Coordinates of C-alpha atoms in Angstrom, one line a residue:
X16 CA -37.0 86.0 32.2
X17 CA -39.8 86.6 29.6
X18 CA -41.8 88.6 32.1
X19 CA -38.8 90.8 32.9
X20 CA -38.0 91.5 29.2
X21 CA -41.5 91.9 27.9
X22 CA -42.3 95.4 29.2
X23 CA -45.9 96.6 29.3
X24 CA -46.9 100.1 28.2
X25 CA -49.6 100.7 30.8
X26 CA -48.0 103.7 32.5
X27 CA -47.3 107.2 31.3
X28 CA -43.6 108.0 31.1
X29 CA -42.5 110.8 33.6
X30 CA -41.5 114.2 32.3
X31 CA -38.0 114.2 30.8
X32 CA -36.9 117.1 32.9
X33 CA -37.8 115.3 36.2
X34 CA -36.2 112.1 35.0
X35 CA -33.1 114.0 33.8
X36 CA -32.5 115.6 37.2
X37 CA -32.9 112.2 39.0
X38 CA -30.4 110.6 36.8
X39 CA -27.9 113.4 37.3
X40 CA -28.4 113.0 41.0
X41 CA -27.5 109.4 40.5
X42 CA -24.4 110.5 38.7
X43 CA -23.4 112.6 41.7
X44 CA -23.7 109.6 44.0
X45 CA -21.8 107.5 41.5
X46 CA -19.0 110.0 41.1
X47 CA -18.6 110.4 44.9
X48 CA -18.5 106.6 45.2
X49 CA -15.9 106.3 42.5
X50 CA -13.9 109.1 44.2
X51 CA -13.9 107.2 47.5
X52 CA -12.8 104.1 45.6
X53 CA -10.0 106.1 44.0
X54 CA -8.7 107.3 47.4
X55 CA -8.9 103.9 49.0
X56 CA -7.9 101.5 46.2
X57 CA -6.6 103.3 43.1
X58 CA -4.2 105.5 45.1
X59 CA -2.6 102.4 46.6
X60 CA -2.1 100.9 43.1
X61 CA -0.6 104.1 41.7
X62 CA 1.8 104.8 44.6
X63 CA 4.5 102.2 43.5
X64 CA 4.4 103.6 39.9
X65 CA 4.8 107.1 41.2
X66 CA 7.8 106.1 43.3
X67 CA 9.4 104.4 40.3
X68 CA 8.8 107.4 38.1
X69 CA 10.3 109.7 40.8
X70 CA 13.3 107.4 41.1
X71 CA 13.8 107.5 37.3
X72 CA 13.5 111.3 37.3
X73 CA 16.0 111.6 40.1
X74 CA 18.5 109.4 38.3
X75 CA 18.2 111.2 35.0
X76 CA 18.3 114.7 36.5
X77 CA 21.0 114.1 39.2
X78 CA 22.7 117.3 40.0
X79 CA 19.8 119.5 38.6
X80 CA 17.3 121.4 40.8
X81 CA 13.8 121.0 39.3
X82 CA 12.2 123.2 42.0
X83 CA 9.2 122.3 44.2
X84 CA 6.1 120.6 42.9
X85 CA 3.3 122.9 41.9
X86 CA 0.8 120.9 43.9
X87 CA 1.3 118.7 47.0
X88 CA 0.2 115.0 46.9
X89 CA -2.6 115.8 49.2
X90 CA -3.9 118.6 47.0
X91 CA -3.6 116.3 44.0
X92 CA -5.8 113.7 45.8
X93 CA -8.4 116.2 46.7
X94 CA -8.4 117.5 43.1
X95 CA -8.7 113.9 41.8
X96 CA -11.7 113.2 44.1
X97 CA -13.5 116.4 43.0
X98 CA -12.6 115.6 39.3
X99 CA -14.1 112.1 39.7
X100 CA -17.3 113.5 41.2
X101 CA -17.5 116.0 38.3
X102 CA -16.9 113.3 35.8
X103 CA -19.8 111.3 37.3
X104 CA -22.1 114.2 36.9
X105 CA -21.1 114.9 33.3
X106 CA -21.4 111.3 32.4
X107 CA -24.8 111.2 34.0
X108 CA -25.9 114.2 31.9
X109 CA -24.9 112.3 28.7
X110 CA -26.4 109.1 30.1
X111 CA -29.7 110.8 30.8
X112 CA -29.9 112.3 27.3
X113 CA -29.4 108.8 25.8
X114 CA -31.8 107.2 28.2
X115 CA -34.5 109.7 27.3
X116 CA -34.0 108.8 23.6
X117 CA -34.0 105.0 24.0
X118 CA -36.1 104.4 27.1
X119 CA -39.1 103.0 25.2
X120 CA -36.8 100.4 23.5
X121 CA -35.0 99.1 26.6
X122 CA -36.1 95.8 28.3
X123 CA -37.5 95.9 31.8
X124 CA -40.8 96.5 33.6
X125 CA -39.5 99.5 35.5
X126 CA -37.2 102.4 35.1
X127 CA -34.8 100.8 37.6
X128 CA -34.5 97.8 35.3
X129 CA -34.1 99.9 32.2
X130 CA -31.5 102.2 33.7
X131 CA -29.4 99.3 35.0
X132 CA -29.6 97.7 31.6
X133 CA -28.4 100.8 29.8
X134 CA -25.7 101.3 32.5
X135 CA -24.4 97.8 31.9
X136 CA -24.2 98.4 28.2
X137 CA -22.4 101.7 28.9
X138 CA -19.8 99.9 31.1
X139 CA -19.3 97.2 28.6
X140 CA -18.7 99.6 25.7
X141 CA -17.0 102.6 27.4
X142 CA -15.0 100.8 30.1
X143 CA -14.6 97.1 29.6
X144 CA -13.9 97.1 25.8
X145 CA -11.1 99.8 26.0
X146 CA -9.7 97.9 29.0
X147 CA -9.4 94.8 26.9
X148 CA -8.0 96.6 23.8
X149 CA -5.8 99.3 25.2
X150 CA -5.6 98.9 29.0
X151 CA -4.6 101.8 31.3
X152 CA -1.0 102.0 32.2
X153 CA 0.6 103.6 35.4
X154 CA 2.7 106.7 35.1
X155 CA 5.9 104.8 34.9
X156 CA 4.8 103.1 31.6
X157 CA 4.4 104.8 28.3
X158 CA 6.4 106.7 25.7
X159 CA 5.4 110.5 25.6
X160 CA 6.0 110.4 21.8
X161 CA 3.1 107.9 21.3
X162 CA 0.4 109.8 23.2
X163 CA -1.3 110.8 20.0
X164 CA -1.2 107.3 18.6
X165 CA -2.6 105.8 21.9
X166 CA -5.3 108.5 22.0
X167 CA -6.3 107.6 18.4
X168 CA -6.5 103.9 19.3
X169 CA -8.6 104.6 22.3
X170 CA -10.9 106.9 20.4
X171 CA -11.3 104.3 17.6
X172 CA -12.1 101.6 20.1
X173 CA -14.8 103.7 21.7
X174 CA -16.3 104.7 18.3
X175 CA -16.3 101.1 17.1
X176 CA -17.9 100.0 20.4
X177 CA -20.7 102.6 20.3
X178 CA -21.4 101.7 16.6
X179 CA -21.5 98.0 17.5
X180 CA -23.9 98.6 20.4
X181 CA -26.2 100.6 18.2
X182 CA -26.2 97.9 15.5
X183 CA -26.9 95.2 18.1
X184 CA -29.8 97.3 19.4
X185 CA -31.2 97.7 15.9
X186 CA -31.0 94.0 15.4
X187 CA -32.8 93.3 18.7
X188 CA -35.5 95.8 17.8
X189 CA -36.0 94.2 14.4
X190 CA -36.2 90.7 15.7
X191 CA -38.8 91.7 18.3
X192 CA -40.8 93.5 15.7
X193 CA -40.8 90.3 13.7
X194 CA -42.2 88.4 16.6
X195 CA -39.0 86.5 17.6
X196 CA -39.2 85.4 21.2
X197 CA -36.9 86.4 24.0
X198 CA -34.6 83.3 23.9
X199 CA -34.0 83.7 20.1
X200 CA -33.5 87.5 20.4
X201 CA -31.1 87.0 23.4
X202 CA -29.0 84.4 21.5
X203 CA -28.8 86.6 18.4
X204 CA -27.7 89.6 20.5
X205 CA -25.0 87.6 22.3
X206 CA -23.7 86.2 19.0
X207 CA -23.7 89.6 17.3
X208 CA -21.9 91.1 20.3
X209 CA -19.3 88.4 20.3
X210 CA -18.6 88.8 16.6
X211 CA -18.4 92.6 17.0
X212 CA -16.0 92.2 20.0
X213 CA -13.7 89.9 18.0
X214 CA -13.6 92.2 15.0
X215 CA -12.7 95.2 17.2
X216 CA -10.0 93.4 19.0
X217 CA -8.5 92.1 15.7
X218 CA -8.9 95.1 13.5
X219 CA -8.1 98.1 15.8
X220 CA -4.3 98.5 16.2
X221 CA -2.6 97.5 19.4
X222 CA -0.9 99.8 21.9
X223 CA 2.5 100.6 20.5
X224 CA 4.2 101.0 23.9
X225 CA 6.2 98.1 25.3
X226 CA 6.4 97.8 29.1
X227 CA 9.9 98.5 30.4
X228 CA 11.7 95.6 32.0
X229 CA 12.2 97.6 35.2
X230 CA 8.5 97.9 35.8
X231 CA 7.2 95.0 37.8
X232 CA 4.2 93.2 36.3
X233 CA 2.3 93.4 39.6
X234 CA 2.5 97.3 39.5
X235 CA 1.0 97.4 36.0
X236 CA -1.8 94.9 36.6
X237 CA -2.7 96.3 40.0
X238 CA -3.1 99.7 38.4
X239 CA -5.1 98.3 35.5
X240 CA -7.5 96.4 37.7
X241 CA -7.9 99.4 40.1
X242 CA -8.6 101.7 37.1
X243 CA -11.2 99.2 35.7
X244 CA -12.7 98.8 39.2
X245 CA -13.1 102.5 39.6
X246 CA -15.0 102.7 36.3
X247 CA -17.1 99.7 37.4
X248 CA -18.0 101.6 40.6
X249 CA -18.9 104.6 38.6
X250 CA -21.2 102.7 36.2
X251 CA -22.8 100.6 38.9
X252 CA -23.5 103.8 40.8
X253 CA -25.2 105.3 37.8
X254 CA -27.2 102.2 37.3
X255 CA -28.3 101.6 40.9
X256 CA -28.6 105.1 42.2
X257 CA -29.9 106.6 39.0
X258 CA -32.3 103.7 38.5
X259 CA -33.6 104.0 42.1
X260 CA -34.1 107.8 41.8
X261 CA -35.8 107.4 38.4
X262 CA -38.0 104.6 39.6
X263 CA -39.2 106.7 42.5
X264 CA -40.4 109.3 40.0
X265 CA -42.3 106.7 38.0
X266 CA -43.9 105.1 41.0
X267 CA -44.8 108.5 42.4
X268 CA -46.6 109.5 39.2
X269 CA -48.6 106.2 39.3
X270 CA -49.8 106.9 42.8
X271 CA -51.3 110.3 41.8

């Protein structure tokens, strides 16, 4: 474990532009993978909620003609896939910028290890934490009047998570600078992360929406797990594909 975390500084870092393009390529792969997951898994989870929402709309608007849908379901699926791919690329652009700034502070003996570590942190802060505090709900759940409140809660959760991650990173860097070993630093990081998580879950307000009694719990949880799974695929793709592409750049520069 110590050998993995104690990184040497024997190699010159690759040019940022080259590293940036490789990480963005990884984001493209990650976005496409998440898009396929959406078509195969998330779509199945969202279908019952859409049926329930359509049944409600039909019951409330009986006798009224609402016209045809602007987009067919097939067009919506294609648009969703392309949107997921684009989201992967945009996320990778931000990820690459952050990686370029903190690369020298990340643990690991290779760019593959460093990229996967940063991707794991990104998933924990930007996907897992919001899923614990304000989990995603299917279309049949949620009061339109509380959209602003829910958005504010989601934003506050993300902001607190990012701040907590930065503070834990500062703590780890300070401990390593003082000569604290890997075991002690790891324990301190875990404890600090647990305390930060507890504070965020307690202090940030909860979702104000109650789940209607006519929405089966299985529909809600299948959608939540599928949504989190899609984000996991996205972040794993960025970590593995982006890390592999970035590592090839580093190894190629060493061979010259």
